[in-house]
Amino acid sequence: MDSLNMYILSLILVAPLVGALLIALLPDRARLPQAIALITAVVTFLFTLHLPAHFIYGQTGFQFVQNIALFSSTPTNPNIRYHVGVDGLSLWLVALTGLLAPIGVLASWKTIQTRSKVFYSLFLVQQTAMLGVFVSLDLMLYYGFWELSLVPMTILIAMFGRTEAGRGISENPGSKAALRFFLYTFIPSAPLLVAILWLYAKTNSFDFVTLRDAIHDGKFPAEALCWVALAFLIAFAVKVPVLGLHGWLPDTFSEAPVAMGMVVAGKLGLYSLIRFHVGLFPVQAKQAAPWLIALAVVGILYGALLALVQKDFWKLLAYATISSLSFCTLGIYGFTLAGLDGSVFQTLNEGVIGAALFVLFGVLYDRFGTSQIATFGGLAQRTPALATLFVISSLALIGLPMLNGFVGEFLVLSSTFTGVSKGWAAAGTVGVILSAAYMLTLVQKIFYGPPSGAVTSNPMPNAQLDLSLGEKLITYSLATIMLVMGLFPNIWLSGIETAFTPAQPAAQIKFLEILQSPSSIPPEIKASLKGGQK
């Protein structure tokens, strides 16, 4: 078991690459690429479940660590290390990524009919890139996975645009959406790389813990750190996306295949904000917090109001996602323990609920060939299972008690009310009310009321129009997770909260205490903390 614990993260990273290589080498016959992709995704998911099963929940710091030098130790070779590990912050994000992989394969089983080798091989490479982002503790290794995650996503959006026009050789809307996504996310990565290299030039290390300790010890000029922190912030804020940097999201949601749409927003950016912006630059993050809190609250309201007037359900989902993810940003930059816990929990919620809604919207689009909300009406009479799962997912997104969305929003809003601003908390609460308005209106328009002409004239039998066995397996599993997370949130929170509990190594002073009142910490307490004492 000790050997497995040591190498489990490497197995998680390598497994999708092996599957991608097999798909690329073997012929594209029948359902062979899909079968290999599904087996690979399931195996990877089982590997990720080893982490929460053997995670020591009362222990702070990183676990399952593997730290190997990638180059010989000479003055001319860069000090890049294969340094991976997980803590309470990354633990469940790795498991969530593992869960979404088989769901993505199953959701694409019927819809991807051509060039399936390309699709599934790149899909698995994307999984490795995302998992690598969550487990990397060397900044250059992290940057490599961060950039790698852009490539498969861009190619798949360009090649497998959802609209019929997007599948043609000419007039490809998917290419336009892919180009916008790539430019929005790649250009801010250039300043990020410069900032990482500047830190390396000062310390001769890309190691996260080493850099964190050096920054917390005051070894860098404050003005330079502000620019470095800003480079980190912008690169990550685009990927969330934070309001003002969200221009790529609506088109991407409209064109991305279901398997890619469910992972394109939120998780990587929010994780990186917590780990590498707040974690490395707490003082600079505190200085930027008022602006980010304002952007988060405005994003909650802006996304909800635009979702309320959308006529296309993919665009509605895009703006609903902006609103939902803005709760996470609000929790992060409120700098309270409850808010940070709630933001991580809400990130997990977005992954689960978003995946369910993407699958359900994909079913609607597959059956009717349109995403125009006005086309539907009275569909519940013909598709009771689809209507039931859609209602459950919508209520989870709204934040109904007993479902997972309630826990994350409650932690963020309550911590904002008590620790940040009652006004911002009240404004955020209005966003919850608006989310109920646009989701319940959507449910009413699509599933209830008089049946539309498109619904009554659809020639498919009710059994084929409703959820298939595979689609029921996906959506019922996700609905069960929503319920379990809502009823037993401590299963997840017990691990998450350890990420914000200070560990023992030198210079790891509680960053929350520093941010809230740094001048109130006596010098002797600082010295004892630096000495490794509680």
Short mmCIF file of C-alpha atoms in Angstrom, two decimals:
data_model
loop_
_atom_site.label_atom_id
_atom_site.label_comp_id
_atom_site.label_asym_id
_atom_site.label_seq_id
_atom_site.Cartn_x
_atom_site.Cartn_y
_atom_site.Cartn_z
CA MET A 1 0.00 0.00 0.00
CA ASP A 2 2.88 2.38 0.74
CA SER A 3 4.26 1.81 -2.75
CA LEU A 4 0.86 2.41 -4.28
CA ASN A 5 0.47 5.62 -2.27
CA MET A 6 3.84 6.78 -3.55
CA TYR A 7 3.06 6.17 -7.22
CA ILE A 8 -0.72 6.64 -7.34
CA LEU A 9 -0.54 10.18 -8.74
CA SER A 10 1.80 9.04 -11.51
CA LEU A 11 -0.63 6.24 -12.36
CA ILE A 12 -3.47 8.75 -12.50
CA LEU A 13 -1.50 10.96 -14.89
CA VAL A 14 -0.17 8.17 -17.10
CA ALA A 15 -3.36 6.11 -17.48
CA PRO A 16 -5.16 8.57 -19.83
CA LEU A 17 -2.01 8.99 -21.91
CA VAL A 18 -1.74 5.23 -22.38
CA GLY A 19 -5.38 5.12 -23.48
CA ALA A 20 -4.84 8.01 -25.89
CA LEU A 21 -1.82 6.26 -27.40
CA LEU A 22 -3.76 3.00 -27.86
CA ILE A 23 -6.61 4.85 -29.58
CA ALA A 24 -4.16 6.64 -31.88
CA LEU A 25 -2.36 3.40 -32.85
CA LEU A 26 -5.32 1.05 -33.27
CA PRO A 27 -7.69 1.23 -36.27
CA ASP A 28 -10.91 3.22 -36.08
CA ARG A 29 -13.31 0.30 -36.35
CA ALA A 30 -16.83 0.00 -35.00
CA ARG A 31 -16.83 1.34 -31.42
CA LEU A 32 -13.20 0.51 -30.62
CA PRO A 33 -12.06 4.09 -29.82
CA GLN A 34 -15.10 4.64 -27.61
CA ALA A 35 -14.55 1.33 -25.79
CA ILE A 36 -10.88 2.03 -25.12
CA ALA A 37 -11.68 5.57 -23.97
CA LEU A 38 -14.40 4.32 -21.62
CA ILE A 39 -12.19 1.61 -20.11
CA THR A 40 -9.36 4.10 -19.68
CA ALA A 41 -11.65 6.69 -18.10
CA VAL A 42 -13.13 4.17 -15.66
CA VAL A 43 -9.67 2.89 -14.65
CA THR A 44 -8.46 6.47 -14.13
CA PHE A 45 -11.53 7.24 -12.03
CA LEU A 46 -10.90 4.18 -9.86
CA PHE A 47 -7.30 5.36 -9.38
CA THR A 48 -8.56 8.78 -8.26
CA LEU A 49 -10.86 7.15 -5.69
CA HIS A 50 -7.75 5.77 -4.00
CA LEU A 51 -6.94 9.32 -2.89
CA PRO A 52 -10.00 10.06 -0.69
CA ALA A 53 -10.01 6.43 0.49
CA HIS A 54 -6.44 6.70 1.87
CA PHE A 55 -6.20 10.42 2.58
CA ILE A 56 -5.32 11.20 6.21
CA TYR A 57 -8.00 13.77 6.95
CA GLY A 58 -6.58 15.15 10.17
CA GLN A 59 -3.19 15.79 8.61
CA THR A 60 -2.22 19.10 7.05
CA GLY A 61 0.19 19.56 4.18
CA PHE A 62 0.57 17.50 1.02
CA GLN A 63 0.10 13.74 0.77
CA PHE A 64 0.91 11.08 -1.87
CA VAL A 65 3.98 13.17 -2.68
CA GLN A 66 6.47 12.21 -5.36
CA ASN A 67 9.46 14.49 -5.93
CA ILE A 68 12.02 13.60 -8.62
CA ALA A 69 14.56 15.84 -10.37
CA LEU A 70 13.97 15.92 -14.11
CA PHE A 71 17.48 17.16 -14.91
CA SER A 72 20.88 16.47 -13.41
CA SER A 73 21.88 18.98 -10.76
CA THR A 74 24.33 21.27 -12.54
CA PRO A 75 24.53 25.07 -12.71
CA THR A 76 23.49 25.03 -16.39
CA ASN A 77 20.43 22.78 -16.02
CA PRO A 78 17.10 24.20 -14.87
CA ASN A 79 15.95 23.07 -11.46
CA ILE A 80 12.66 21.55 -12.71
CA ARG A 81 11.31 18.67 -10.69
CA TYR A 82 8.53 16.17 -11.11
CA HIS A 83 6.95 17.22 -7.83
CA VAL A 84 3.33 16.15 -7.33
CA GLY A 85 1.04 15.84 -4.34
CA VAL A 86 -2.46 16.60 -3.12
CA ASP A 87 -3.98 18.26 -0.09
CA GLY A 88 -7.55 19.05 0.91
CA LEU A 89 -7.84 21.64 -1.85
CA SER A 90 -6.88 19.38 -4.75
CA LEU A 91 -8.10 16.04 -3.34
CA TRP A 92 -11.72 16.20 -4.46
CA LEU A 93 -10.97 18.16 -7.62
CA VAL A 94 -8.84 15.24 -8.81
CA ALA A 95 -11.68 12.84 -7.96
CA LEU A 96 -14.20 15.11 -9.74
CA THR A 97 -12.04 15.19 -12.88
CA GLY A 98 -11.84 11.40 -12.75
CA LEU A 99 -15.63 11.17 -12.43
CA LEU A 100 -16.30 13.48 -15.37
CA ALA A 101 -14.08 11.43 -17.71
CA PRO A 102 -16.37 8.35 -18.09
CA ILE A 103 -19.40 10.67 -18.10
CA GLY A 104 -17.85 12.58 -21.00
CA VAL A 105 -17.20 9.38 -22.94
CA LEU A 106 -20.74 8.09 -22.42
CA ALA A 107 -22.24 11.48 -23.31
CA SER A 108 -20.29 11.42 -26.60
CA TRP A 109 -20.98 7.77 -27.44
CA LYS A 110 -23.69 8.47 -30.03
CA THR A 111 -22.99 12.08 -30.95
CA ILE A 112 -19.38 11.64 -32.13
CA GLN A 113 -19.74 9.56 -35.29
CA THR A 114 -16.76 10.72 -37.36
CA ARG A 115 -13.06 11.16 -36.55
CA SER A 116 -13.65 9.37 -33.27
CA LYS A 117 -9.97 8.46 -32.95
CA VAL A 118 -9.04 12.13 -32.91
CA PHE A 119 -11.80 13.03 -30.49
CA TYR A 120 -11.19 10.36 -27.87
CA SER A 121 -7.40 10.50 -27.97
CA LEU A 122 -7.43 14.28 -27.47
CA PHE A 123 -10.14 13.94 -24.84
CA LEU A 124 -7.87 11.65 -22.79
CA VAL A 125 -4.88 13.97 -23.24
CA GLN A 126 -7.10 16.73 -21.88
CA GLN A 127 -7.78 14.61 -18.80
CA THR A 128 -4.07 14.21 -18.11
CA ALA A 129 -3.54 17.96 -18.51
CA MET A 130 -6.31 18.83 -16.05
CA LEU A 131 -5.19 16.25 -13.51
CA GLY A 132 -1.63 17.52 -13.85
CA VAL A 133 -2.72 21.07 -13.02
CA PHE A 134 -4.31 19.87 -9.77
CA VAL A 135 -1.38 17.79 -8.53
CA SER A 136 1.70 19.79 -9.67
CA LEU A 137 3.78 21.38 -6.92
CA ASP A 138 6.53 22.58 -9.25
CA LEU A 139 5.51 25.79 -11.01
CA MET A 140 7.15 24.92 -14.32
CA LEU A 141 5.54 21.47 -14.28
CA TYR A 142 2.26 23.17 -13.46
CA TYR A 143 2.71 25.64 -16.31
CA GLY A 144 3.35 22.79 -18.73
CA PHE A 145 0.09 21.07 -17.79
CA TRP A 146 -1.74 24.43 -17.80
CA GLU A 147 -0.68 25.14 -21.37
CA LEU A 148 -1.26 21.55 -22.45
CA SER A 149 -4.90 21.80 -21.35
CA LEU A 150 -5.51 24.52 -23.96
CA VAL A 151 -4.46 22.46 -26.97
CA PRO A 152 -6.93 19.52 -26.96
CA MET A 153 -9.76 21.81 -25.93
CA THR A 154 -9.11 24.23 -28.79
CA ILE A 155 -8.80 21.48 -31.41
CA LEU A 156 -11.93 19.66 -30.27
CA ILE A 157 -14.04 22.82 -30.22
CA ALA A 158 -12.81 23.69 -33.72
CA MET A 159 -13.35 20.20 -35.16
CA PHE A 160 -16.53 19.17 -33.40
CA GLY A 161 -18.62 22.32 -33.25
CA ARG A 162 -22.11 21.43 -32.12
CA THR A 163 -24.17 23.12 -34.86
CA GLU A 164 -24.69 21.41 -38.18
CA ALA A 165 -22.94 24.28 -39.93
CA GLY A 166 -20.12 23.82 -37.46
CA ARG A 167 -19.61 20.28 -38.70
CA GLY A 168 -19.01 21.35 -42.30
CA ILE A 169 -15.70 22.06 -43.97
CA SER A 170 -16.65 25.65 -44.77
CA GLU A 171 -18.39 28.17 -42.53
CA ASN A 172 -17.25 26.64 -39.28
CA PRO A 173 -18.57 28.50 -36.20
CA GLY A 174 -16.62 26.07 -34.03
CA SER A 175 -13.37 27.46 -35.41
CA LYS A 176 -14.35 30.98 -34.43
CA ALA A 177 -15.27 29.89 -30.90
CA ALA A 178 -12.05 27.86 -30.63
CA LEU A 179 -9.93 30.80 -31.76
CA ARG A 180 -11.58 33.11 -29.24
CA PHE A 181 -11.11 30.57 -26.47
CA PHE A 182 -7.46 30.05 -27.37
CA LEU A 183 -6.60 33.74 -27.58
CA TYR A 184 -8.40 34.63 -24.36
CA THR A 185 -6.64 31.89 -22.40
CA PHE A 186 -3.25 31.76 -24.12
CA ILE A 187 -2.30 35.44 -24.23
CA PRO A 188 -2.48 35.95 -20.42
CA SER A 189 -0.28 32.87 -20.02
CA ALA A 190 2.70 34.76 -21.46
CA PRO A 191 2.95 37.21 -18.51
CA LEU A 192 2.37 34.23 -16.20
CA LEU A 193 5.43 32.48 -17.63
CA VAL A 194 7.52 35.65 -17.26
CA ALA A 195 6.41 35.95 -13.62
CA ILE A 196 7.31 32.31 -12.91
CA LEU A 197 10.74 32.76 -14.48
CA TRP A 198 11.34 35.92 -12.43
CA LEU A 199 10.60 34.01 -9.22
CA TYR A 200 12.97 31.27 -10.37
CA ALA A 201 15.72 33.79 -11.10
CA LYS A 202 15.49 35.04 -7.51
CA THR A 203 15.34 31.65 -5.79
CA ASN A 204 16.67 29.06 -8.27
CA SER A 205 13.55 27.01 -7.55
CA PHE A 206 10.15 26.37 -9.08
CA ASP A 207 8.99 24.51 -5.96
CA PHE A 208 5.69 25.81 -4.61
CA VAL A 209 6.58 25.42 -0.92
CA THR A 210 10.03 26.97 -1.37
CA LEU A 211 8.61 29.97 -3.22
CA ARG A 212 5.78 30.39 -0.73
CA ASP A 213 8.20 30.40 2.20
CA ALA A 214 10.53 32.87 0.46
CA ILE A 215 7.67 35.24 -0.33
CA HIS A 216 6.22 35.02 3.18
CA ASP A 217 9.68 35.73 4.61
CA GLY A 218 9.81 39.03 2.73
CA LYS A 219 12.72 38.16 0.43
CA PHE A 220 11.21 39.97 -2.57
CA PRO A 221 10.61 43.68 -3.14
CA ALA A 222 6.95 44.49 -2.53
CA GLU A 223 6.49 46.53 -5.73
CA ALA A 224 7.85 43.72 -7.93
CA LEU A 225 5.64 41.18 -6.15
CA CYS A 226 2.57 43.28 -6.99
CA TRP A 227 3.31 42.92 -10.72
CA VAL A 228 4.08 39.22 -10.39
CA ALA A 229 0.87 38.63 -8.43
CA LEU A 230 -1.08 40.59 -11.05
CA ALA A 231 0.28 38.35 -13.83
CA PHE A 232 -0.86 35.27 -11.88
CA LEU A 233 -4.25 36.81 -11.16
CA ILE A 234 -5.11 37.76 -14.75
CA ALA A 235 -4.09 34.37 -16.17
CA PHE A 236 -6.29 32.56 -13.67
CA ALA A 237 -9.20 35.02 -13.72
CA VAL A 238 -9.62 34.53 -17.48
CA LYS A 239 -9.97 30.79 -17.01
CA VAL A 240 -12.64 31.09 -14.28
CA PRO A 241 -13.89 33.43 -15.93
CA VAL A 242 -14.20 36.56 -13.78
CA LEU A 243 -16.58 39.24 -15.06
CA GLY A 244 -14.96 41.32 -17.80
CA LEU A 245 -12.80 38.40 -18.94
CA HIS A 246 -15.72 36.13 -19.86
CA GLY A 247 -16.06 36.97 -23.57
CA TRP A 248 -14.97 33.49 -24.67
CA LEU A 249 -17.51 31.55 -22.60
CA PRO A 250 -20.90 31.96 -24.38
CA ASP A 251 -19.58 30.96 -27.82
CA THR A 252 -17.56 28.13 -26.30
CA PHE A 253 -20.60 26.70 -24.53
CA SER A 254 -22.61 27.00 -27.76
CA GLU A 255 -20.03 25.09 -29.83
CA ALA A 256 -18.07 22.79 -27.50
CA PRO A 257 -18.97 19.09 -27.48
CA VAL A 258 -20.77 18.07 -24.30
CA ALA A 259 -17.72 16.19 -22.99
CA MET A 260 -15.57 19.33 -23.25
CA GLY A 261 -18.20 21.86 -22.24
CA MET A 262 -18.58 20.29 -18.81
CA VAL A 263 -14.88 20.87 -17.97
CA VAL A 264 -14.03 24.08 -19.84
CA ALA A 265 -14.93 26.62 -17.13
CA GLY A 266 -14.33 27.05 -13.45
CA LYS A 267 -12.25 24.32 -11.92
CA LEU A 268 -8.76 25.05 -13.24
CA GLY A 269 -9.03 28.81 -12.76
CA LEU A 270 -10.59 28.71 -9.29
CA TYR A 271 -8.12 26.12 -8.04
CA SER A 272 -5.22 28.19 -9.38
CA LEU A 273 -6.53 31.37 -7.75
CA ILE A 274 -6.58 29.68 -4.35
CA ARG A 275 -3.35 27.72 -4.68
CA PHE A 276 -1.06 30.08 -6.54
CA HIS A 277 -2.53 33.58 -6.17
CA VAL A 278 -3.82 33.59 -2.60
CA GLY A 279 -1.38 30.88 -1.51
CA LEU A 280 1.76 32.53 -2.86
CA PHE A 281 0.81 36.21 -2.64
CA PRO A 282 -1.54 36.64 0.34
CA VAL A 283 -0.72 40.30 0.96
CA GLN A 284 -1.15 41.26 -2.71
CA ALA A 285 -4.32 39.16 -2.92
CA LYS A 286 -5.69 41.02 0.09
CA GLN A 287 -5.00 44.32 -1.64
CA ALA A 288 -6.87 43.19 -4.74
CA ALA A 289 -9.73 41.66 -2.73
CA PRO A 290 -12.10 44.70 -2.69
CA TRP A 291 -12.03 44.89 -6.48
CA LEU A 292 -12.50 41.15 -6.91
CA ILE A 293 -15.34 41.05 -4.40
CA ALA A 294 -17.08 43.83 -6.32
CA LEU A 295 -16.53 42.01 -9.63
CA ALA A 296 -17.83 38.79 -8.07
CA VAL A 297 -21.07 40.33 -6.81
CA VAL A 298 -21.67 42.22 -10.06
CA GLY A 299 -20.88 38.96 -11.92
CA ILE A 300 -23.50 37.12 -9.87
CA LEU A 301 -26.16 39.66 -10.84
CA TYR A 302 -24.93 40.23 -14.40
CA GLY A 303 -24.85 36.52 -15.23
CA ALA A 304 -28.24 35.90 -13.67
CA LEU A 305 -29.93 38.83 -15.42
CA LEU A 306 -28.55 37.86 -18.82
CA ALA A 307 -29.51 34.22 -18.26
CA LEU A 308 -33.04 35.40 -17.56
CA VAL A 309 -33.45 36.88 -21.07
CA GLN A 310 -31.66 34.26 -23.17
CA LYS A 311 -33.52 32.50 -26.00
CA ASP A 312 -30.85 29.81 -26.48
CA PHE A 313 -30.36 27.30 -23.68
CA TRP A 314 -26.59 26.97 -24.29
CA LYS A 315 -26.20 30.73 -23.82
CA LEU A 316 -28.43 30.56 -20.75
CA LEU A 317 -26.18 27.89 -19.28
CA ALA A 318 -23.10 30.00 -20.05
CA TYR A 319 -24.40 33.05 -18.18
CA ALA A 320 -25.76 30.88 -15.36
CA THR A 321 -22.24 29.46 -15.03
CA ILE A 322 -20.74 32.96 -14.80
CA SER A 323 -23.19 33.75 -12.00
CA SER A 324 -22.53 30.49 -10.18
CA LEU A 325 -18.74 30.74 -10.44
CA SER A 326 -18.83 34.32 -9.18
CA PHE A 327 -20.00 32.92 -5.83
CA CYS A 328 -16.70 31.02 -5.71
CA THR A 329 -14.69 34.17 -6.38
CA LEU A 330 -16.64 35.96 -3.66
CA GLY A 331 -15.83 33.21 -1.17
CA ILE A 332 -12.12 33.15 -2.06
CA TYR A 333 -11.49 36.88 -1.68
CA GLY A 334 -13.60 37.31 1.43
CA PHE A 335 -10.67 35.66 3.24
CA THR A 336 -12.71 33.74 5.78
CA LEU A 337 -12.30 30.05 6.44
CA ALA A 338 -16.00 29.38 5.85
CA GLY A 339 -15.88 31.33 2.59
CA LEU A 340 -12.83 29.46 1.33
CA ASP A 341 -14.38 26.12 2.26
CA GLY A 342 -17.62 27.18 0.57
CA SER A 343 -15.84 28.31 -2.60
CA VAL A 344 -14.09 24.94 -3.00
CA PHE A 345 -17.34 23.10 -2.28
CA GLN A 346 -19.15 25.32 -4.79
CA THR A 347 -16.47 24.53 -7.38
CA LEU A 348 -17.26 20.85 -6.92
CA ASN A 349 -20.96 21.66 -7.17
CA GLU A 350 -20.45 23.47 -10.45
CA GLY A 351 -18.67 20.42 -11.84
CA VAL A 352 -21.44 17.99 -10.85
CA ILE A 353 -24.46 20.17 -11.63
CA GLY A 354 -22.90 21.56 -14.80
CA ALA A 355 -22.14 18.06 -16.06
CA ALA A 356 -25.75 16.99 -15.49
CA LEU A 357 -27.17 20.05 -17.27
CA PHE A 358 -24.76 19.64 -20.19
CA VAL A 359 -25.86 16.04 -20.65
CA LEU A 360 -29.54 16.99 -20.42
CA PHE A 361 -29.21 19.91 -22.81
CA GLY A 362 -27.25 17.62 -25.10
CA VAL A 363 -30.16 15.16 -25.09
CA LEU A 364 -32.57 17.96 -26.05
CA TYR A 365 -30.32 19.14 -28.84
CA ASP A 366 -29.74 15.61 -30.12
CA ARG A 367 -33.46 14.83 -30.22
CA PHE A 368 -34.69 18.11 -31.74
CA GLY A 369 -31.65 19.61 -33.47
CA THR A 370 -32.15 23.06 -31.96
CA SER A 371 -31.25 24.94 -28.79
CA GLN A 372 -33.95 27.62 -29.15
CA ILE A 373 -36.05 27.55 -25.99
CA ALA A 374 -39.18 28.76 -27.78
CA THR A 375 -39.18 25.58 -29.89
CA PHE A 376 -40.08 23.44 -26.88
CA GLY A 377 -43.16 23.12 -24.72
CA GLY A 378 -45.09 20.40 -22.94
CA LEU A 379 -42.21 17.95 -23.27
CA ALA A 380 -42.78 16.38 -19.84
CA GLN A 381 -45.72 14.38 -21.21
CA ARG A 382 -43.42 12.49 -23.58
CA THR A 383 -40.18 12.47 -21.57
CA PRO A 384 -40.95 12.04 -17.85
CA ALA A 385 -37.45 10.84 -16.91
CA LEU A 386 -35.80 13.74 -18.72
CA ALA A 387 -38.16 16.21 -17.03
CA THR A 388 -37.52 14.70 -13.58
CA LEU A 389 -33.75 14.85 -13.85
CA PHE A 390 -33.90 18.35 -15.32
CA VAL A 391 -35.97 19.59 -12.39
CA ILE A 392 -33.58 18.01 -9.85
CA SER A 393 -30.53 19.54 -11.54
CA SER A 394 -32.24 22.93 -11.76
CA LEU A 395 -33.15 22.88 -8.07
CA ALA A 396 -29.57 21.97 -7.20
CA LEU A 397 -28.29 24.93 -9.24
CA ILE A 398 -30.78 27.24 -7.53
CA GLY A 399 -29.57 26.08 -4.12
CA LEU A 400 -32.55 24.18 -2.72
CA PRO A 401 -31.84 22.86 0.82
CA MET A 402 -30.90 19.15 0.90
CA LEU A 403 -29.13 19.50 -2.45
CA ASN A 404 -25.46 20.36 -2.88
CA GLY A 405 -25.90 23.87 -4.30
CA PHE A 406 -27.37 25.07 -1.01
CA VAL A 407 -24.29 24.22 1.05
CA GLY A 408 -21.79 26.10 -1.09
CA GLU A 409 -23.95 29.21 -1.49
CA PHE A 410 -24.84 29.25 2.22
CA LEU A 411 -21.19 29.08 3.32
CA VAL A 412 -20.14 31.82 0.90
CA LEU A 413 -23.04 34.20 1.63
CA SER A 414 -23.02 33.70 5.40
CA SER A 415 -19.27 34.29 5.59
CA THR A 416 -19.65 37.37 3.37
CA PHE A 417 -22.40 38.69 5.65
CA THR A 418 -20.40 38.26 8.86
CA GLY A 419 -16.85 38.79 7.64
CA VAL A 420 -16.94 41.07 4.61
CA SER A 421 -20.00 43.25 3.99
CA LYS A 422 -23.70 42.93 4.67
CA GLY A 423 -24.41 44.93 1.50
CA TRP A 424 -22.41 42.63 -0.76
CA ALA A 425 -24.03 39.61 0.90
CA ALA A 426 -27.51 41.04 0.29
CA ALA A 427 -26.68 41.72 -3.35
CA GLY A 428 -25.38 38.16 -3.74
CA THR A 429 -28.60 36.84 -2.26
CA VAL A 430 -30.55 38.64 -5.00
CA GLY A 431 -28.53 36.53 -7.44
CA VAL A 432 -29.90 33.38 -5.78
CA ILE A 433 -33.44 34.67 -6.29
CA LEU A 434 -32.70 35.45 -9.93
CA SER A 435 -31.27 31.96 -10.46
CA ALA A 436 -34.59 30.53 -9.31
CA ALA A 437 -36.36 32.84 -11.76
CA TYR A 438 -34.42 31.84 -14.86
CA MET A 439 -34.18 28.12 -14.11
CA LEU A 440 -37.82 27.66 -13.14
CA THR A 441 -38.88 29.72 -16.16
CA LEU A 442 -36.75 27.46 -18.35
CA VAL A 443 -38.34 24.34 -16.84
CA GLN A 444 -41.80 25.78 -17.41
CA LYS A 445 -41.11 26.70 -21.04
CA ILE A 446 -39.50 23.42 -22.06
CA PHE A 447 -41.43 20.79 -20.12
CA TYR A 448 -44.80 22.19 -19.10
CA GLY A 449 -47.61 24.18 -20.61
CA PRO A 450 -49.21 23.29 -23.96
CA PRO A 451 -47.05 21.01 -26.17
CA SER A 452 -45.31 22.86 -28.99
CA GLY A 453 -45.52 21.88 -32.63
CA ALA A 454 -41.93 20.59 -32.58
CA VAL A 455 -42.76 18.28 -29.67
CA THR A 456 -46.02 16.92 -31.06
CA SER A 457 -44.63 16.45 -34.57
CA ASN A 458 -41.42 14.71 -33.50
CA PRO A 459 -41.71 11.22 -35.04
CA MET A 460 -39.51 9.48 -32.45
CA PRO A 461 -41.33 7.07 -30.07
CA ASN A 462 -41.53 8.29 -26.49
CA ALA A 463 -39.10 5.58 -25.35
CA GLN A 464 -36.45 6.88 -27.76
CA LEU A 465 -37.26 10.54 -27.14
CA ASP A 466 -36.78 10.13 -23.39
CA LEU A 467 -33.46 9.31 -21.70
CA SER A 468 -31.75 6.15 -22.87
CA LEU A 469 -30.31 3.61 -20.44
CA GLY A 470 -26.83 5.12 -20.64
CA GLU A 471 -28.15 8.65 -20.19
CA LYS A 472 -30.19 7.53 -17.19
CA LEU A 473 -27.08 5.94 -15.70
CA ILE A 474 -25.21 9.25 -16.02
CA THR A 475 -27.92 11.59 -14.82
CA TYR A 476 -29.26 9.44 -11.96
CA SER A 477 -25.70 8.97 -10.69
CA LEU A 478 -25.09 12.72 -10.76
CA ALA A 479 -28.45 13.40 -9.09
CA THR A 480 -27.51 10.95 -6.33
CA ILE A 481 -24.21 12.78 -5.81
CA MET A 482 -26.09 16.10 -5.59
CA LEU A 483 -28.29 14.67 -2.84
CA VAL A 484 -25.45 13.04 -0.89
CA MET A 485 -23.35 16.22 -1.05
CA GLY A 486 -26.33 18.20 0.20
CA LEU A 487 -27.13 15.85 3.08
CA PHE A 488 -23.58 14.91 4.12
CA PRO A 489 -21.31 17.82 3.12
CA ASN A 490 -18.78 17.01 5.84
CA ILE A 491 -17.58 14.05 3.79
CA TRP A 492 -16.05 16.65 1.48
CA LEU A 493 -15.54 19.56 3.88
CA SER A 494 -13.47 17.49 6.32
CA GLY A 495 -10.81 17.19 3.65
CA ILE A 496 -11.22 20.67 2.17
CA GLU A 497 -10.73 22.48 5.46
CA THR A 498 -7.31 20.90 6.02
CA ALA A 499 -6.03 22.87 3.00
CA PHE A 500 -6.51 26.09 4.97
CA THR A 501 -5.02 24.83 8.22
CA PRO A 502 -1.34 25.81 8.53
CA ALA A 503 1.24 23.06 8.41
CA GLN A 504 4.44 22.97 10.41
CA PRO A 505 7.29 23.85 7.98
CA ALA A 506 9.23 27.07 8.51
CA ALA A 507 7.74 30.39 7.37
CA GLN A 508 4.22 28.92 7.00
CA ILE A 509 2.52 31.55 9.14
CA LYS A 510 -1.26 31.45 8.97
CA PHE A 511 -1.91 33.55 5.91
CA LEU A 512 -5.46 34.33 7.04
CA GLU A 513 -4.12 35.89 10.26
CA ILE A 514 -1.56 37.87 8.29
CA LEU A 515 -4.19 39.18 5.91
CA GLN A 516 -6.78 40.09 8.50
CA SER A 517 -4.50 41.92 10.95
CA PRO A 518 -0.78 41.46 10.25
CA SER A 519 0.31 44.20 12.61
CA SER A 520 -1.46 42.53 15.53
CA ILE A 521 0.76 39.46 15.50
CA PRO A 522 3.55 39.98 18.07
CA PRO A 523 7.13 39.42 16.89
CA GLU A 524 7.66 36.59 19.36
CA ILE A 525 4.63 34.73 17.98
CA LYS A 526 5.93 35.19 14.46
CA ALA A 527 9.30 33.85 15.57
CA SER A 528 7.73 30.81 17.23
CA LEU A 529 5.66 30.09 14.13
CA LYS A 530 8.76 30.33 11.97
CA GLY A 531 10.42 27.92 14.32
CA GLY A 532 7.74 25.33 13.61
CA GLN A 533 5.78 25.62 16.87
CA LYS A 534 2.00 25.86 17.11
#
